[in-house]
Coordinates of C-alpha atoms in Angstrom, one line a residue:
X1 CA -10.3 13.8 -64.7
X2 CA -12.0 10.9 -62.7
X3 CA -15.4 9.5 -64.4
X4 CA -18.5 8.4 -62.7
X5 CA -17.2 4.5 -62.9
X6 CA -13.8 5.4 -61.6
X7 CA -15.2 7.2 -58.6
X8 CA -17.7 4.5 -57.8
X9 CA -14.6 1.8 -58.4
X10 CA -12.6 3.4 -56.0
X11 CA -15.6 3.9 -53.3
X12 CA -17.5 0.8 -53.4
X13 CA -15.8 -2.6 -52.0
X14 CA -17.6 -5.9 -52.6
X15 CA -15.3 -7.6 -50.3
X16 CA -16.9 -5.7 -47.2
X17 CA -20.2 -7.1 -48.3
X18 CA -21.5 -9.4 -45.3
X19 CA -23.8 -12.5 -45.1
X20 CA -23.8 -14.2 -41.8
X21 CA -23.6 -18.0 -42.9
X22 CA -23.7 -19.7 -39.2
X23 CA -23.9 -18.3 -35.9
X24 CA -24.1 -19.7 -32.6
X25 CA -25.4 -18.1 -29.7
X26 CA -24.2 -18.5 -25.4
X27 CA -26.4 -17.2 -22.0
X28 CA -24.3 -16.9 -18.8
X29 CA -24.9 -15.3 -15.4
X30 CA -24.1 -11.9 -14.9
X31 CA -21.0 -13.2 -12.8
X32 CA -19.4 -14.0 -16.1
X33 CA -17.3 -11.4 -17.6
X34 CA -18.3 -10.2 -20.9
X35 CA -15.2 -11.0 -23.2
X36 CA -13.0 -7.9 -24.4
X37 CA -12.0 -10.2 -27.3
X38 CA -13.5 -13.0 -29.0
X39 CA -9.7 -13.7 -30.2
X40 CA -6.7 -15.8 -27.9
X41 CA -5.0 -15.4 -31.2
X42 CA -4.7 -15.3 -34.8
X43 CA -7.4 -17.8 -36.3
X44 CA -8.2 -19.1 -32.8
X45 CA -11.5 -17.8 -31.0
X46 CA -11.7 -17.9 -26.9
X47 CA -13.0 -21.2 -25.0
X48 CA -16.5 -20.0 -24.3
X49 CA -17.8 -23.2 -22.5
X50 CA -14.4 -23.3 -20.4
X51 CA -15.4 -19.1 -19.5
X52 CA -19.0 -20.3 -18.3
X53 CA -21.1 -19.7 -21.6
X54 CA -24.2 -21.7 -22.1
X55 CA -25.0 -22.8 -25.5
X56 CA -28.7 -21.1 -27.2
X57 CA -28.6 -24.1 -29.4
X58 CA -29.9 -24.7 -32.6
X59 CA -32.5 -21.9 -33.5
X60 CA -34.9 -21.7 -36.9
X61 CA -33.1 -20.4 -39.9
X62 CA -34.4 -16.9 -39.9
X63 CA -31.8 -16.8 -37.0
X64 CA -31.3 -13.8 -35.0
X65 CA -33.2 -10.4 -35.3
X66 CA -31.8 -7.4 -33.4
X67 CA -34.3 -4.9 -32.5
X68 CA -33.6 -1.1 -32.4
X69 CA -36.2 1.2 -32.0
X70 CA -35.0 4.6 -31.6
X71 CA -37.8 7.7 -30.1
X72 CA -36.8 11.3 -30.5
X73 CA -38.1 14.7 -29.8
X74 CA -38.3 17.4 -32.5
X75 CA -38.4 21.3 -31.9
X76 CA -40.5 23.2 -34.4
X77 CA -40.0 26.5 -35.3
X78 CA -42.0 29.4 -36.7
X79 CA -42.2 29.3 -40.0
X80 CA -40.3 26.5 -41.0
X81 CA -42.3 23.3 -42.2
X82 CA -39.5 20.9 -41.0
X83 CA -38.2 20.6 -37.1
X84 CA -35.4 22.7 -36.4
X85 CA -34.0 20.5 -33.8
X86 CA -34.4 16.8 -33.3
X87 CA -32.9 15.0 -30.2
X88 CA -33.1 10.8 -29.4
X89 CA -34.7 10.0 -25.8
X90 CA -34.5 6.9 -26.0
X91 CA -33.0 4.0 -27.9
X92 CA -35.4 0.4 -26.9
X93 CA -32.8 -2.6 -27.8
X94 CA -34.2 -6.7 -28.0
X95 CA -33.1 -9.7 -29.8
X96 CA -35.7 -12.4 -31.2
X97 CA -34.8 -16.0 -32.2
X98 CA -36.5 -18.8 -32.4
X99 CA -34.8 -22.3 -30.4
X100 CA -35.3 -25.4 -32.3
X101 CA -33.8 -27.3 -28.7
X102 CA -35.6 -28.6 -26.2
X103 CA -34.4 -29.5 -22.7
X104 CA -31.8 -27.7 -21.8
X105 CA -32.0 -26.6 -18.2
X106 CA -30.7 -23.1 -18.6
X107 CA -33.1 -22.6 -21.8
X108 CA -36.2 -23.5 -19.5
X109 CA -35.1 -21.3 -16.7
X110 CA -35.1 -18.6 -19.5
X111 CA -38.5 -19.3 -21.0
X112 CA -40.2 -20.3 -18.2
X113 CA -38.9 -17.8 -15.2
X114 CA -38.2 -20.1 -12.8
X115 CA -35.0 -21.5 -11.0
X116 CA -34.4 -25.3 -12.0
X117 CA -30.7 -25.2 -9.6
X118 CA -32.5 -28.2 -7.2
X119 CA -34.1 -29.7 -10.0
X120 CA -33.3 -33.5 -10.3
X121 CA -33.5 -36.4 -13.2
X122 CA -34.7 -39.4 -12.2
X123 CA -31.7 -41.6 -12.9
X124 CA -34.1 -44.7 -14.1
X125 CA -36.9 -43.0 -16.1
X126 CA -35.1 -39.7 -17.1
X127 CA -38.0 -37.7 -16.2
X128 CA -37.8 -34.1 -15.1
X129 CA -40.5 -32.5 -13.0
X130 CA -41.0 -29.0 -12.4
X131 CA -43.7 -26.6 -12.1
X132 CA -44.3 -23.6 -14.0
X133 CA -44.4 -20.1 -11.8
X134 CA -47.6 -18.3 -12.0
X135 CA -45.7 -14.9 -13.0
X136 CA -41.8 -15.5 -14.4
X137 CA -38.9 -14.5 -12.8
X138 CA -37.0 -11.8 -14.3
X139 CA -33.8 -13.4 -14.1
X140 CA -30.7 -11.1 -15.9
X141 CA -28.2 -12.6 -18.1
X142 CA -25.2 -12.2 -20.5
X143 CA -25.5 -12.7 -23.9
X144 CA -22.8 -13.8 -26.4
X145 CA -24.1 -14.2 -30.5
X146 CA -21.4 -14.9 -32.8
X147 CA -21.8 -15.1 -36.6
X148 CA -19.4 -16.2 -39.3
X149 CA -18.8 -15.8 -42.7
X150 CA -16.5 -16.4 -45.8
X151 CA -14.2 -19.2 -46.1
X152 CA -11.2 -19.9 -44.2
X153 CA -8.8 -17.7 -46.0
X154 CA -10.8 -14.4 -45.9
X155 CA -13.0 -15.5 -42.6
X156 CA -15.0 -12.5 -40.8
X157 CA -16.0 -13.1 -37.3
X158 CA -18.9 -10.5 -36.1
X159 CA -19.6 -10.9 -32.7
X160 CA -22.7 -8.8 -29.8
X161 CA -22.2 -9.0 -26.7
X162 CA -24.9 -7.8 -24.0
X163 CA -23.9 -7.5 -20.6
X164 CA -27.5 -7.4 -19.1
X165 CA -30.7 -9.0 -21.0
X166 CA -33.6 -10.1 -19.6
X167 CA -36.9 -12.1 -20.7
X168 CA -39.4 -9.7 -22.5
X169 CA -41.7 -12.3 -23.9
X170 CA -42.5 -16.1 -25.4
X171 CA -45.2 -16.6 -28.0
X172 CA -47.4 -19.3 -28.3
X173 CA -46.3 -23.1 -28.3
X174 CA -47.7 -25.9 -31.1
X175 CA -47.6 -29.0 -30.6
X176 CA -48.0 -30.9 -33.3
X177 CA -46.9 -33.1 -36.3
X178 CA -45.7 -31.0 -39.1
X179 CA -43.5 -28.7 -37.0
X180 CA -40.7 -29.3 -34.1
X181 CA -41.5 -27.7 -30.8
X182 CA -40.8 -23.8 -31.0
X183 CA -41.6 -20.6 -29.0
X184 CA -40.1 -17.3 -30.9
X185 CA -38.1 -15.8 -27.5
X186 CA -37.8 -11.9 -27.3
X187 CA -35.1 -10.3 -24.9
X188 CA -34.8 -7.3 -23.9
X189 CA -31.0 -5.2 -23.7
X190 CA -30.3 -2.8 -20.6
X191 CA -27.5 -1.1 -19.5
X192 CA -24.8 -3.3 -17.4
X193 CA -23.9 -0.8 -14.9
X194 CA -20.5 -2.6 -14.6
X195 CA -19.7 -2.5 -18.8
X196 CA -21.4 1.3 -18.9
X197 CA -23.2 0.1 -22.7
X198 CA -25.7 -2.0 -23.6
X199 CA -24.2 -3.9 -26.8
X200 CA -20.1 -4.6 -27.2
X201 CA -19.5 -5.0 -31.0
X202 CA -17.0 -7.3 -32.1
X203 CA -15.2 -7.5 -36.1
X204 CA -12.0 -9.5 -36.8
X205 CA -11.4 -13.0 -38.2
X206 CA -8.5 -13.5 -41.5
X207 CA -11.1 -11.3 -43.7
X208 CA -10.9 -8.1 -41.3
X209 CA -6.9 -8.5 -41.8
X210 CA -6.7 -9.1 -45.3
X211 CA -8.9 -5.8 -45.8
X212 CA -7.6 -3.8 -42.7
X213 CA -6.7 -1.0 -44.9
X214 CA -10.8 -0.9 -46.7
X215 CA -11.6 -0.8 -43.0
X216 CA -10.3 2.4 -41.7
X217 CA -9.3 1.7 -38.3
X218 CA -5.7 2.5 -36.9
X219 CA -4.2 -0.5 -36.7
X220 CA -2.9 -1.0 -32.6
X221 CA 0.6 -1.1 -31.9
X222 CA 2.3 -3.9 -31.0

């Protein structure tokens, strides 16, 4: 007859226990496909930069924060204290992170709203001249986040993708001597009409083969 310990031993499994120790984050135009698979092969992840992705950048190390606020409606029902039937309306996705980068043209584009395509550098003095727009441009964009964890040997790759996010709000900027330049950046996550979802989840990397069977998933045929 099984025990307490012996069922737990048997349910619980450390080795699916996840930290995400680095991640790295791309923004691309909505003419950029969304990748079906983060993978070209075993151990070797897709060229992003070569597929059009722009690099976030460094951000602050509370890293990324994925927002999901979920709103339902409950039915009540004579005399029953609980609801006796609850339904989700609506499900409001964003992603916060805070960029510790300054001056890449795509990043100020995304925090300020504006389009810097004409936008020149003065070859001599470096300097960069652009004016902010009274009220931002709701540009849409992909977005690519990618985390990592474990060492090589039993390496997990997590992955979100977004096919449509768009600028939902910048907090204030300091400028001063005890702290880089940062402004916290919150997104917002539709629906790509194109993709039919708003978030692709990704899983693989040499840990996610090792523990294929802890997993559950049907492994494809070749």
């Amino acid at each position: 007859m099984p025990t307490f310990d012996t069922i737990r031993q048997d349910a619980d499994e450390r080795a699916l226990i996840r930290k995400i120790q680095k991640a790295v984050a791309f923004l691309a135009p909505t003419t950029v496909d969304l990748p079906e698979s983060l993978f070209t092969g075993a151990g070797t992840l897709m060229d992003l930069k070569v597929a059009g992705w722009l690099p976030v950048g460094m951000v602050t190390p509370d890293g990324y924060q994925f927002g999901r606020d979920v709103s339902k409606e409950d039915v009540s029902a004579f005399g029953y204290a609980g609801p006796a039937r609850s339904d989700t309306t609506e499900v409001a996705r964003s992603i916060t992170f805070t960029p510790l980068e300054t001056g890449r043209r795509h990043m100020l584009e995304l925090t300020y709203g504006t389009d810097l395509t004409a936008t020149t550098q003065d070859a001599t003095t470096g300097e960069v001249v652009f004016d902010e727009p009274e009220l931002p441009v709701g540009q849409d964009y992909r977005l690519l986040i990618i985390g990592s964890d474990g060492p090589a040997a039993e390496n997990w790759i997590l992955g979100r993708g977004y096919g449509l996010v768009k600028l939902a709000s910048t907090d204030s900027q300091t400028w001063g001597s005890s702290d880089p330049v940062t402004a916290p950046v919150t997104l917002d996550v539709f629906t790509d009409t194109e993709i039919g979802t708003p978030v692709r989840h990704y899983m693989g990397g040499t840990g996610a083969v090792k523990h294929k069977t802890v997993t559950g998933f049907t492994p494809e045929t070749p």
